[in-house]
Amino acid sequence: MASSSDTPPLLFDRTLLRQRRTRAARGYEEFAFLASRAADDLADRLMAVNRTFDRALVIGGAGAVGRAIAARPELASKIGTLIEADISHAMAAKAPGAALVMDEERLPIADEGVDLVISCLSLHWTNDLVGALIQINRALKPDGFFACAMLGGATLTELRQSLMAAEDEIYGQVSARVSPFADTVDLAGLLARAGFAMPVSDVDRLSVRYGNAFVLMRDLRRMGETSVLASRPRTPAHRQFFVKTAQVYSERFAEADGRIPAKFEILHAAGWAPHESQPKPLRPGSAKVRLADALGVKERGAGEKAG
Protein backbone atom coordinates (compact mmCIF):
# COMPACT_ATOMS: atom_id res chain seq x y z
CA MET A 1 0.00 0.00 0.00
CA ALA A 2 1.37 3.39 -1.00
CA SER A 3 2.13 5.81 1.79
CA SER A 4 0.84 9.37 1.82
CA SER A 5 4.37 10.51 0.94
CA ASP A 6 4.01 8.75 -2.44
CA THR A 7 1.20 11.10 -3.41
CA PRO A 8 2.39 14.46 -4.79
CA PRO A 9 1.02 17.49 -2.92
CA LEU A 10 -1.98 19.17 -4.49
CA LEU A 11 -1.21 22.58 -5.94
CA PHE A 12 -4.80 23.83 -6.22
CA ASP A 13 -7.84 23.59 -3.96
CA ARG A 14 -10.45 22.37 -6.46
CA THR A 15 -13.31 22.68 -3.96
CA LEU A 16 -12.47 26.35 -3.48
CA LEU A 17 -12.24 26.75 -7.26
CA ARG A 18 -15.80 25.45 -7.63
CA GLN A 19 -17.02 27.78 -4.88
CA ARG A 20 -15.37 30.84 -6.40
CA ARG A 21 -16.62 30.09 -9.90
CA THR A 22 -20.10 29.67 -8.49
CA ARG A 23 -19.80 33.01 -6.65
CA ALA A 24 -18.59 34.68 -9.86
CA ALA A 25 -21.45 33.30 -11.97
CA ARG A 26 -23.83 36.13 -11.08
CA GLY A 27 -23.03 38.99 -13.42
CA TYR A 28 -20.14 37.01 -14.95
CA GLU A 29 -20.81 38.20 -18.50
CA GLU A 30 -19.84 41.77 -17.58
CA PHE A 31 -16.33 40.61 -16.66
CA ALA A 32 -15.85 37.72 -19.12
CA PHE A 33 -13.69 39.53 -21.67
CA LEU A 34 -10.84 37.00 -21.35
CA ALA A 35 -13.13 33.99 -21.86
CA SER A 36 -14.85 35.72 -24.78
CA ARG A 37 -11.54 36.53 -26.45
CA ALA A 38 -10.24 32.99 -25.95
CA ALA A 39 -13.51 31.49 -27.22
CA ASP A 40 -13.49 33.65 -30.36
CA ASP A 41 -9.89 32.65 -31.10
CA LEU A 42 -10.70 28.96 -30.57
CA ALA A 43 -13.69 29.23 -32.91
CA ASP A 44 -11.60 30.97 -35.58
CA ARG A 45 -8.98 28.24 -35.37
CA LEU A 46 -11.62 25.53 -35.67
CA MET A 47 -12.91 27.22 -38.82
CA ALA A 48 -9.61 26.28 -40.48
CA VAL A 49 -9.97 22.57 -39.61
CA ASN A 50 -11.47 20.77 -42.60
CA ARG A 51 -13.43 18.22 -40.62
CA THR A 52 -16.91 17.56 -39.26
CA PHE A 53 -17.44 16.49 -35.65
CA ASP A 54 -20.41 14.40 -34.57
CA ARG A 55 -19.86 14.88 -30.83
CA ALA A 56 -18.01 17.76 -29.22
CA LEU A 57 -17.19 18.53 -25.58
CA VAL A 58 -16.32 22.01 -24.33
CA ILE A 59 -14.60 22.33 -20.94
CA GLY A 60 -14.93 25.74 -19.29
CA GLY A 61 -15.79 29.11 -20.77
CA ALA A 62 -19.26 29.47 -19.20
CA GLY A 63 -21.01 29.23 -22.55
CA ALA A 64 -18.59 31.53 -24.40
CA VAL A 65 -17.47 28.80 -26.80
CA GLY A 66 -21.02 27.75 -27.64
CA ARG A 67 -21.93 31.36 -28.40
CA ALA A 68 -18.78 31.85 -30.51
CA ILE A 69 -19.60 28.73 -32.54
CA ALA A 70 -23.25 29.74 -32.99
CA ALA A 71 -22.08 33.12 -34.33
CA ARG A 72 -20.24 31.27 -37.12
CA PRO A 73 -22.90 29.28 -39.02
CA GLU A 74 -20.31 27.57 -41.20
CA LEU A 75 -18.54 26.25 -38.11
CA ALA A 76 -21.79 25.35 -36.34
CA SER A 77 -22.83 23.25 -39.35
CA LYS A 78 -19.71 21.10 -38.90
CA ILE A 79 -20.56 20.16 -35.30
CA GLY A 80 -23.36 17.76 -34.39
CA THR A 81 -23.94 17.45 -30.63
CA LEU A 82 -22.17 20.12 -28.56
CA ILE A 83 -21.98 19.75 -24.77
CA GLU A 84 -20.45 22.49 -22.59
CA ALA A 85 -19.14 21.54 -19.16
CA ASP A 86 -17.85 23.28 -16.05
CA ILE A 87 -16.85 22.32 -12.52
CA SER A 88 -19.47 24.81 -11.27
CA HIS A 89 -23.17 24.14 -11.84
CA ALA A 90 -23.89 27.86 -12.01
CA MET A 91 -21.26 28.37 -14.71
CA ALA A 92 -22.32 25.27 -16.69
CA ALA A 93 -25.88 26.58 -16.69
CA LYS A 94 -24.75 29.56 -18.77
CA ALA A 95 -24.26 27.31 -21.83
CA PRO A 96 -26.77 28.11 -24.58
CA GLY A 97 -27.30 24.39 -25.24
CA ALA A 98 -26.61 21.06 -23.53
CA ALA A 99 -24.57 21.38 -20.32
CA LEU A 100 -22.69 19.06 -17.98
CA VAL A 101 -21.25 19.58 -14.49
CA MET A 102 -17.93 17.77 -14.25
CA ASP A 103 -14.36 17.92 -13.00
CA GLU A 104 -11.81 17.72 -15.81
CA GLU A 105 -9.39 16.01 -13.42
CA ARG A 106 -11.81 13.06 -13.45
CA LEU A 107 -13.22 13.21 -16.97
CA PRO A 108 -16.54 11.28 -17.05
CA ILE A 109 -16.32 10.51 -20.79
CA ALA A 110 -15.97 7.00 -22.21
CA ASP A 111 -12.83 6.15 -24.17
CA GLU A 112 -13.21 7.26 -27.80
CA GLY A 113 -16.53 8.89 -26.88
CA VAL A 114 -16.17 12.26 -28.66
CA ASP A 115 -14.68 13.64 -31.89
CA LEU A 116 -13.70 17.07 -30.58
CA VAL A 117 -12.66 18.51 -27.20
CA ILE A 118 -12.25 22.24 -26.62
CA SER A 119 -10.94 23.65 -23.33
CA CYS A 120 -11.44 27.37 -22.66
CA LEU A 121 -9.50 28.90 -19.74
CA SER A 122 -9.88 25.84 -17.54
CA LEU A 123 -6.77 23.66 -17.61
CA HIS A 124 -4.52 26.15 -15.81
CA TRP A 125 -6.34 25.16 -12.59
CA THR A 126 -5.58 21.41 -12.85
CA ASN A 127 -3.23 19.79 -10.36
CA ASP A 128 -1.99 17.26 -12.93
CA LEU A 129 -2.09 18.92 -16.34
CA VAL A 130 -0.52 15.99 -18.18
CA GLY A 131 -2.94 13.61 -16.48
CA ALA A 132 -5.89 15.75 -17.60
CA LEU A 133 -4.53 15.83 -21.15
CA ILE A 134 -4.13 12.05 -21.16
CA GLN A 135 -7.77 11.67 -20.14
CA ILE A 136 -8.83 14.03 -22.92
CA ASN A 137 -6.76 12.07 -25.43
CA ARG A 138 -8.44 8.84 -24.34
CA ALA A 139 -11.89 10.43 -24.65
CA LEU A 140 -11.20 11.34 -28.28
CA LYS A 141 -11.88 8.97 -31.14
CA PRO A 142 -8.83 8.15 -33.27
CA ASP A 143 -7.96 11.23 -35.34
CA GLY A 144 -10.15 13.36 -33.05
CA PHE A 145 -9.12 16.97 -32.49
CA PHE A 146 -8.25 18.85 -29.29
CA ALA A 147 -7.85 22.62 -28.95
CA CYS A 148 -7.33 24.57 -25.75
CA ALA A 149 -6.71 28.04 -24.41
CA MET A 150 -5.23 28.59 -20.95
CA LEU A 151 -3.50 31.37 -19.03
CA GLY A 152 0.28 31.41 -19.45
CA GLY A 153 3.46 32.31 -17.62
CA ALA A 154 3.57 36.12 -17.88
CA THR A 155 -0.05 36.56 -16.76
CA LEU A 156 -0.42 39.10 -13.93
CA THR A 157 3.34 39.43 -13.48
CA GLU A 158 2.91 43.04 -12.24
CA LEU A 159 0.38 42.00 -9.61
CA ARG A 160 2.58 39.10 -8.52
CA GLN A 161 5.56 41.40 -7.96
CA SER A 162 3.48 44.02 -6.15
CA LEU A 163 1.92 41.49 -3.78
CA MET A 164 5.34 40.04 -2.93
CA ALA A 165 6.88 43.46 -2.29
CA ALA A 166 3.97 44.57 -0.10
CA GLU A 167 3.96 41.35 1.93
CA ASP A 168 7.71 41.51 2.45
CA GLU A 169 7.53 45.11 3.69
CA ILE A 170 4.54 44.61 6.01
CA TYR A 171 4.96 41.04 7.27
CA GLY A 172 8.64 40.35 6.60
CA GLN A 173 7.85 37.27 4.52
CA VAL A 174 6.70 36.30 1.04
CA SER A 175 3.90 33.85 0.17
CA ALA A 176 2.59 32.52 -3.12
CA ARG A 177 -0.54 34.58 -3.87
CA VAL A 178 -0.72 34.32 -7.68
CA SER A 179 -0.91 30.93 -9.37
CA PRO A 180 2.01 29.62 -11.44
CA PHE A 181 1.21 29.28 -15.14
CA ALA A 182 2.63 27.14 -17.94
CA ASP A 183 4.99 28.50 -20.60
CA THR A 184 4.23 28.44 -24.31
CA VAL A 185 7.20 26.21 -25.07
CA ASP A 186 6.08 23.71 -22.44
CA LEU A 187 2.53 23.32 -23.74
CA ALA A 188 3.25 21.60 -27.07
CA GLY A 189 5.68 19.32 -25.24
CA LEU A 190 3.03 18.49 -22.65
CA LEU A 191 0.59 17.53 -25.40
CA ALA A 192 3.23 15.27 -26.91
CA ARG A 193 3.83 13.65 -23.49
CA ALA A 194 0.08 13.04 -23.24
CA GLY A 195 0.15 11.15 -26.54
CA PHE A 196 -1.20 13.76 -28.95
CA ALA A 197 0.03 13.74 -32.52
CA MET A 198 1.22 16.87 -34.35
CA PRO A 199 0.96 19.19 -31.30
CA VAL A 200 1.31 22.93 -31.86
CA SER A 201 1.13 25.94 -29.57
CA ASP A 202 1.29 29.72 -29.72
CA VAL A 203 0.44 32.68 -27.51
CA ASP A 204 -1.94 35.65 -27.51
CA ARG A 205 -0.68 38.54 -25.38
CA LEU A 206 -2.77 41.47 -24.24
CA SER A 207 -2.45 44.30 -21.77
CA VAL A 208 -5.51 45.66 -19.96
CA ARG A 209 -5.38 49.08 -18.31
CA TYR A 210 -7.00 49.79 -14.93
CA GLY A 211 -7.48 52.83 -12.75
CA ASN A 212 -5.81 51.07 -9.82
CA ALA A 213 -5.01 47.62 -8.41
CA PHE A 214 -8.28 47.45 -6.47
CA VAL A 215 -10.27 47.51 -9.73
CA LEU A 216 -8.03 44.81 -11.20
CA MET A 217 -8.49 42.57 -8.16
CA ARG A 218 -12.25 43.12 -8.30
CA ASP A 219 -12.32 42.02 -11.94
CA LEU A 220 -10.30 38.89 -11.16
CA ARG A 221 -12.74 38.02 -8.39
CA ARG A 222 -15.75 38.54 -10.67
CA MET A 223 -14.09 36.35 -13.35
CA GLY A 224 -13.58 33.56 -10.83
CA GLU A 225 -9.82 33.81 -11.45
CA THR A 226 -8.51 34.60 -7.96
CA SER A 227 -5.90 32.29 -6.48
CA VAL A 228 -6.99 28.87 -5.19
CA LEU A 229 -3.48 27.72 -4.26
CA ALA A 230 -3.61 25.00 -1.63
CA SER A 231 -0.61 26.65 0.08
CA ARG A 232 -2.21 30.11 0.17
CA PRO A 233 -2.02 32.03 3.47
CA ARG A 234 -4.98 31.12 5.67
CA THR A 235 -4.93 34.28 7.79
CA PRO A 236 -7.01 37.05 6.18
CA ALA A 237 -4.85 39.94 5.08
CA HIS A 238 -5.48 43.38 6.57
CA ARG A 239 -6.64 46.25 4.38
CA GLN A 240 -3.22 47.81 4.94
CA PHE A 241 -1.70 44.98 2.89
CA PHE A 242 -3.91 45.64 -0.13
CA VAL A 243 -3.41 49.41 0.15
CA LYS A 244 0.34 48.83 0.12
CA THR A 245 0.00 46.45 -2.86
CA ALA A 246 -1.89 49.12 -4.81
CA GLN A 247 0.73 51.71 -3.87
CA VAL A 248 3.63 49.50 -5.03
CA TYR A 249 1.79 48.60 -8.22
CA SER A 250 1.26 52.26 -9.06
CA GLU A 251 4.82 53.28 -8.17
CA ARG A 252 6.43 50.53 -10.26
CA PHE A 253 4.11 50.13 -13.22
CA ALA A 254 1.82 53.17 -13.67
CA GLU A 255 1.87 54.72 -17.12
CA ALA A 256 2.05 58.42 -17.93
CA ASP A 257 -1.66 58.99 -17.32
CA GLY A 258 -1.56 57.21 -13.95
CA ARG A 259 -3.38 54.06 -15.10
CA ILE A 260 -1.79 50.66 -14.49
CA PRO A 261 -1.34 47.82 -17.01
CA ALA A 262 -2.16 44.19 -16.30
CA LYS A 263 -0.62 41.70 -18.72
CA PHE A 264 -2.36 38.48 -19.69
CA GLU A 265 -1.02 35.61 -21.78
CA ILE A 266 -3.49 33.21 -23.35
CA LEU A 267 -1.69 30.07 -24.49
CA HIS A 268 -3.26 28.20 -27.38
CA ALA A 269 -2.45 24.58 -28.19
CA ALA A 270 -3.89 21.88 -30.41
CA GLY A 271 -3.24 18.27 -31.28
CA TRP A 272 -4.79 15.12 -32.72
CA ALA A 273 -5.60 11.77 -31.17
CA PRO A 274 -3.28 9.32 -32.94
CA HIS A 275 -4.48 7.50 -36.05
CA GLU A 276 -2.66 5.38 -38.63
CA SER A 277 -3.66 7.75 -41.46
CA GLN A 278 -1.70 10.66 -39.96
CA PRO A 279 1.67 11.65 -41.47
CA LYS A 280 4.66 10.12 -39.70
CA PRO A 281 8.07 11.76 -39.22
CA LEU A 282 10.79 10.43 -41.52
CA ARG A 283 13.35 8.01 -40.11
CA PRO A 284 16.71 9.75 -39.42
CA GLY A 285 18.99 9.37 -42.45
CA SER A 286 16.17 8.63 -44.88
CA ALA A 287 16.19 12.03 -46.65
CA LYS A 288 16.47 11.86 -50.44
CA VAL A 289 17.83 15.41 -50.88
CA ARG A 290 20.81 17.01 -49.15
CA LEU A 291 20.00 20.10 -47.05
CA ALA A 292 22.73 22.11 -48.82
CA ASP A 293 21.15 21.36 -52.21
CA ALA A 294 17.70 22.30 -50.97
CA LEU A 295 19.02 25.64 -49.64
CA GLY A 296 21.16 26.28 -52.73
CA VAL A 297 24.40 26.67 -50.75
CA LYS A 298 27.80 24.97 -50.77
CA GLU A 299 28.22 22.22 -48.20
CA ARG A 300 31.19 22.64 -45.84
CA GLY A 301 32.86 20.25 -43.45
CA ALA A 302 32.49 20.69 -39.69
CA GLY A 303 36.04 22.09 -39.37
CA GLU A 304 35.93 24.25 -42.50
CA LYS A 305 35.60 28.01 -42.04
CA ALA A 306 32.95 29.91 -43.95
CA GLY A 307 33.96 32.73 -46.33
C-alpha positions as a Python dict, from the first residue, in 0.01 Angstrom:
ca = {
    (1, 'M'): (0, 0, 0),
    (2, 'A'): (137, 339, -100),
    (3, 'S'): (213, 581, 179),
    (4, 'S'): (84, 937, 182),
    (5, 'S'): (437, 1051, 94),
    (6, 'D'): (401, 875, -244),
    (7, 'T'): (120, 1110, -341),
    (8, 'P'): (239, 1446, -479),
    (9, 'P'): (102, 1749, -292),
    (10, 'L'): (-198, 1917, -449),
    (11, 'L'): (-121, 2258, -594),
    (12, 'F'): (-480, 2383, -622),
    (13, 'D'): (-784, 2359, -396),
    (14, 'R'): (-1045, 2237, -646),
    (15, 'T'): (-1331, 2268, -396),
    (16, 'L'): (-1247, 2635, -348),
    (17, 'L'): (-1224, 2675, -726),
    (18, 'R'): (-1580, 2545, -763),
    (19, 'Q'): (-1702, 2778, -488),
    (20, 'R'): (-1537, 3084, -640),
    (21, 'R'): (-1662, 3009, -990),
    (22, 'T'): (-2010, 2967, -849),
    (23, 'R'): (-1980, 3301, -665),
    (24, 'A'): (-1859, 3468, -986),
    (25, 'A'): (-2145, 3330, -1197),
    (26, 'R'): (-2383, 3613, -1108),
    (27, 'G'): (-2303, 3899, -1342),
    (28, 'Y'): (-2014, 3701, -1495),
    (29, 'E'): (-2081, 3820, -1850),
    (30, 'E'): (-1984, 4177, -1758),
    (31, 'F'): (-1633, 4061, -1666),
    (32, 'A'): (-1585, 3772, -1912),
    (33, 'F'): (-1369, 3953, -2167),
    (34, 'L'): (-1084, 3700, -2135),
    (35, 'A'): (-1313, 3399, -2186),
    (36, 'S'): (-1485, 3572, -2478),
    (37, 'R'): (-1154, 3653, -2645),
    (38, 'A'): (-1024, 3299, -2595),
    (39, 'A'): (-1351, 3149, -2722),
    (40, 'D'): (-1349, 3365, -3036),
    (41, 'D'): (-989, 3265, -3110),
    (42, 'L'): (-1070, 2896, -3057),
    (43, 'A'): (-1369, 2923, -3291),
    (44, 'D'): (-1160, 3097, -3558),
    (45, 'R'): (-898, 2824, -3537),
    (46, 'L'): (-1162, 2553, -3567),
    (47, 'M'): (-1291, 2722, -3882),
    (48, 'A'): (-961, 2628, -4048),
    (49, 'V'): (-997, 2257, -3961),
    (50, 'N'): (-1147, 2077, -4260),
    (51, 'R'): (-1343, 1822, -4062),
    (52, 'T'): (-1691, 1756, -3926),
    (53, 'F'): (-1744, 1649, -3565),
    (54, 'D'): (-2041, 1440, -3457),
    (55, 'R'): (-1986, 1488, -3083),
    (56, 'A'): (-1801, 1776, -2922),
    (57, 'L'): (-1719, 1853, -2558),
    (58, 'V'): (-1632, 2201, -2433),
    (59, 'I'): (-1460, 2233, -2094),
    (60, 'G'): (-1493, 2574, -1929),
    (61, 'G'): (-1579, 2911, -2077),
    (62, 'A'): (-1926, 2947, -1920),
    (63, 'G'): (-2101, 2923, -2255),
    (64, 'A'): (-1859, 3153, -2440),
    (65, 'V'): (-1747, 2880, -2680),
    (66, 'G'): (-2102, 2775, -2764),
    (67, 'R'): (-2193, 3136, -2840),
    (68, 'A'): (-1878, 3185, -3051),
    (69, 'I'): (-1960, 2873, -3254),
    (70, 'A'): (-2325, 2974, -3299),
    (71, 'A'): (-2208, 3312, -3433),
    (72, 'R'): (-2024, 3127, -3712),
    (73, 'P'): (-2290, 2928, -3902),
    (74, 'E'): (-2031, 2757, -4120),
    (75, 'L'): (-1854, 2625, -3811),
    (76, 'A'): (-2179, 2535, -3634),
    (77, 'S'): (-2283, 2325, -3935),
    (78, 'K'): (-1971, 2110, -3890),
    (79, 'I'): (-2056, 2016, -3530),
    (80, 'G'): (-2336, 1776, -3439),
    (81, 'T'): (-2394, 1745, -3063),
    (82, 'L'): (-2217, 2012, -2856),
    (83, 'I'): (-2198, 1975, -2477),
    (84, 'E'): (-2045, 2249, -2259),
    (85, 'A'): (-1914, 2154, -1916),
    (86, 'D'): (-1785, 2328, -1605),
    (87, 'I'): (-1685, 2232, -1252),
    (88, 'S'): (-1947, 2481, -1127),
    (89, 'H'): (-2317, 2414, -1184),
    (90, 'A'): (-2389, 2786, -1201),
    (91, 'M'): (-2126, 2837, -1471),
    (92, 'A'): (-2232, 2527, -1669),
    (93, 'A'): (-2588, 2658, -1669),
    (94, 'K'): (-2475, 2956, -1877),
    (95, 'A'): (-2426, 2731, -2183),
    (96, 'P'): (-2677, 2811, -2458),
    (97, 'G'): (-2730, 2439, -2524),
    (98, 'A'): (-2661, 2106, -2353),
    (99, 'A'): (-2457, 2138, -2032),
    (100, 'L'): (-2269, 1906, -1798),
    (101, 'V'): (-2125, 1958, -1449),
    (102, 'M'): (-1793, 1777, -1425),
    (103, 'D'): (-1436, 1792, -1300),
    (104, 'E'): (-1181, 1772, -1581),
    (105, 'E'): (-939, 1601, -1342),
    (106, 'R'): (-1181, 1306, -1345),
    (107, 'L'): (-1322, 1321, -1697),
    (108, 'P'): (-1654, 1128, -1705),
    (109, 'I'): (-1632, 1051, -2079),
    (110, 'A'): (-1597, 700, -2221),
    (111, 'D'): (-1283, 615, -2417),
    (112, 'E'): (-1321, 726, -2780),
    (113, 'G'): (-1653, 889, -2688),
    (114, 'V'): (-1617, 1226, -2866),
    (115, 'D'): (-1468, 1364, -3189),
    (116, 'L'): (-1370, 1707, -3058),
    (117, 'V'): (-1266, 1851, -2720),
    (118, 'I'): (-1225, 2224, -2662),
    (119, 'S'): (-1094, 2365, -2333),
    (120, 'C'): (-1144, 2737, -2266),
    (121, 'L'): (-950, 2890, -1974),
    (122, 'S'): (-988, 2584, -1754),
    (123, 'L'): (-677, 2366, -1761),
    (124, 'H'): (-452, 2615, -1581),
    (125, 'W'): (-634, 2516, -1259),
    (126, 'T'): (-558, 2141, -1285),
    (127, 'N'): (-323, 1979, -1036),
    (128, 'D'): (-199, 1726, -1293),
    (129, 'L'): (-209, 1892, -1634),
    (130, 'V'): (-52, 1599, -1818),
    (131, 'G'): (-294, 1361, -1648),
    (132, 'A'): (-589, 1575, -1760),
    (133, 'L'): (-453, 1583, -2115),
    (134, 'I'): (-413, 1205, -2116),
    (135, 'Q'): (-777, 1167, -2014),
    (136, 'I'): (-883, 1403, -2292),
    (137, 'N'): (-676, 1207, -2543),
    (138, 'R'): (-844, 884, -2434),
    (139, 'A'): (-1189, 1043, -2465),
    (140, 'L'): (-1120, 1134, -2828),
    (141, 'K'): (-1188, 897, -3114),
    (142, 'P'): (-883, 815, -3327),
    (143, 'D'): (-796, 1123, -3534),
    (144, 'G'): (-1015, 1336, -3305),
    (145, 'F'): (-912, 1697, -3249),
    (146, 'F'): (-825, 1885, -2929),
    (147, 'A'): (-785, 2262, -2895),
    (148, 'C'): (-733, 2457, -2575),
    (149, 'A'): (-671, 2804, -2441),
    (150, 'M'): (-523, 2859, -2095),
    (151, 'L'): (-350, 3137, -1903),
    (152, 'G'): (28, 3141, -1945),
    (153, 'G'): (346, 3231, -1762),
    (154, 'A'): (357, 3612, -1788),
    (155, 'T'): (-5, 3656, -1676),
    (156, 'L'): (-42, 3910, -1393),
    (157, 'T'): (334, 3943, -1348),
    (158, 'E'): (291, 4304, -1224),
    (159, 'L'): (38, 4200, -961),
    (160, 'R'): (258, 3910, -852),
    (161, 'Q'): (556, 4140, -796),
    (162, 'S'): (348, 4402, -615),
    (163, 'L'): (192, 4149, -378),
    (164, 'M'): (534, 4004, -293),
    (165, 'A'): (688, 4346, -229),
    (166, 'A'): (397, 4457, -10),
    (167, 'E'): (396, 4135, 193),
    (168, 'D'): (771, 4151, 245),
    (169, 'E'): (753, 4511, 369),
    (170, 'I'): (454, 4461, 601),
    (171, 'Y'): (496, 4104, 727),
    (172, 'G'): (864, 4035, 660),
    (173, 'Q'): (785, 3727, 452),
    (174, 'V'): (670, 3630, 104),
    (175, 'S'): (390, 3385, 17),
    (176, 'A'): (259, 3252, -312),
    (177, 'R'): (-54, 3458, -387),
    (178, 'V'): (-72, 3432, -768),
    (179, 'S'): (-91, 3093, -937),
    (180, 'P'): (201, 2962, -1144),
    (181, 'F'): (121, 2928, -1514),
    (182, 'A'): (263, 2714, -1794),
    (183, 'D'): (499, 2850, -2060),
    (184, 'T'): (423, 2844, -2431),
    (185, 'V'): (720, 2621, -2507),
    (186, 'D'): (608, 2371, -2244),
    (187, 'L'): (253, 2332, -2374),
    (188, 'A'): (325, 2160, -2707),
    (189, 'G'): (568, 1932, -2524),
    (190, 'L'): (303, 1849, -2265),
    (191, 'L'): (59, 1753, -2540),
    (192, 'A'): (323, 1527, -2691),
    (193, 'R'): (383, 1365, -2349),
    (194, 'A'): (8, 1304, -2324),
    (195, 'G'): (15, 1115, -2654),
    (196, 'F'): (-120, 1376, -2895),
    (197, 'A'): (3, 1374, -3252),
    (198, 'M'): (122, 1687, -3435),
    (199, 'P'): (96, 1919, -3130),
    (200, 'V'): (131, 2293, -3186),
    (201, 'S'): (113, 2594, -2957),
    (202, 'D'): (129, 2972, -2972),
    (203, 'V'): (44, 3268, -2751),
    (204, 'D'): (-194, 3565, -2751),
    (205, 'R'): (-68, 3854, -2538),
    (206, 'L'): (-277, 4147, -2424),
    (207, 'S'): (-245, 4430, -2177),
    (208, 'V'): (-551, 4566, -1996),
    (209, 'R'): (-538, 4908, -1831),
    (210, 'Y'): (-700, 4979, -1493),
    (211, 'G'): (-748, 5283, -1275),
    (212, 'N'): (-581, 5107, -982),
    (213, 'A'): (-501, 4762, -841),
    (214, 'F'): (-828, 4745, -647),
    (215, 'V'): (-1027, 4751, -973),
    (216, 'L'): (-803, 4481, -1120),
    (217, 'M'): (-849, 4257, -816),
    (218, 'R'): (-1225, 4312, -830),
    (219, 'D'): (-1232, 4202, -1194),
    (220, 'L'): (-1030, 3889, -1116),
    (221, 'R'): (-1274, 3802, -839),
    (222, 'R'): (-1575, 3854, -1067),
    (223, 'M'): (-1409, 3635, -1335),
    (224, 'G'): (-1358, 3356, -1083),
    (225, 'E'): (-982, 3381, -1145),
    (226, 'T'): (-851, 3460, -796),
    (227, 'S'): (-590, 3229, -648),
    (228, 'V'): (-699, 2887, -519),
    (229, 'L'): (-348, 2772, -426),
    (230, 'A'): (-361, 2500, -163),
    (231, 'S'): (-61, 2665, 8),
    (232, 'R'): (-221, 3011, 17),
    (233, 'P'): (-202, 3203, 347),
    (234, 'R'): (-498, 3112, 567),
    (235, 'T'): (-493, 3428, 779),
    (236, 'P'): (-701, 3705, 618),
    (237, 'A'): (-485, 3994, 508),
    (238, 'H'): (-548, 4338, 657),
    (239, 'R'): (-664, 4625, 438),
    (240, 'Q'): (-322, 4781, 494),
    (241, 'F'): (-170, 4498, 289),
    (242, 'F'): (-391, 4564, -13),
    (243, 'V'): (-341, 4941, 15),
    (244, 'K'): (34, 4883, 12),
    (245, 'T'): (0, 4645, -286),
    (246, 'A'): (-189, 4912, -481),
    (247, 'Q'): (73, 5171, -387),
    (248, 'V'): (363, 4950, -503),
    (249, 'Y'): (179, 4860, -822),
    (250, 'S'): (126, 5226, -906),
    (251, 'E'): (482, 5328, -817),
    (252, 'R'): (643, 5053, -1026),
    (253, 'F'): (411, 5013, -1322),
    (254, 'A'): (182, 5317, -1367),
    (255, 'E'): (187, 5472, -1712),
    (256, 'A'): (205, 5842, -1793),
    (257, 'D'): (-166, 5899, -1732),
    (258, 'G'): (-156, 5721, -1395),
    (259, 'R'): (-338, 5406, -1510),
    (260, 'I'): (-179, 5066, -1449),
    (261, 'P'): (-134, 4782, -1701),
    (262, 'A'): (-216, 4419, -1630),
    (263, 'K'): (-62, 4170, -1872),
    (264, 'F'): (-236, 3848, -1969),
    (265, 'E'): (-102, 3561, -2178),
    (266, 'I'): (-349, 3321, -2335),
    (267, 'L'): (-169, 3007, -2449),
    (268, 'H'): (-326, 2820, -2738),
    (269, 'A'): (-245, 2458, -2819),
    (270, 'A'): (-389, 2188, -3041),
    (271, 'G'): (-324, 1827, -3128),
    (272, 'W'): (-479, 1512, -3272),
    (273, 'A'): (-560, 1177, -3117),
    (274, 'P'): (-328, 932, -3294),
    (275, 'H'): (-448, 750, -3605),
    (276, 'E'): (-266, 538, -3863),
    (277, 'S'): (-366, 775, -4146),
    (278, 'Q'): (-170, 1066, -3996),
    (279, 'P'): (167, 1165, -4147),
    (280, 'K'): (466, 1012, -3970),
    (281, 'P'): (807, 1176, -3922),
    (282, 'L'): (1079, 1043, -4152),
    (283, 'R'): (1335, 801, -4011),
    (284, 'P'): (1671, 975, -3942),
    (285, 'G'): (1899, 937, -4245),
    (286, 'S'): (1617, 863, -4488),
    (287, 'A'): (1619, 1203, -4665),
    (288, 'K'): (1647, 1186, -5044),
    (289, 'V'): (1783, 1541, -5088),
    (290, 'R'): (2081, 1701, -4915),
    (291, 'L'): (2000, 2010, -4705),
    (292, 'A'): (2273, 2211, -4882),
    (293, 'D'): (2115, 2136, -5221),
    (294, 'A'): (1770, 2230, -5097),
    (295, 'L'): (1902, 2564, -4964),
    (296, 'G'): (2116, 2628, -5273),
    (297, 'V'): (2440, 2667, -5075),
    (298, 'K'): (2780, 2497, -5077),
    (299, 'E'): (2822, 2222, -4820),
    (300, 'R'): (3119, 2264, -4584),
    (301, 'G'): (3286, 2025, -4345),
    (302, 'A'): (3249, 2069, -3969),
    (303, 'G'): (3604, 2209, -3937),
    (304, 'E'): (3593, 2425, -4250),
    (305, 'K'): (3560, 2801, -4204),
    (306, 'A'): (3295, 2991, -4395),
    (307, 'G'): (3396, 3273, -4633),
}
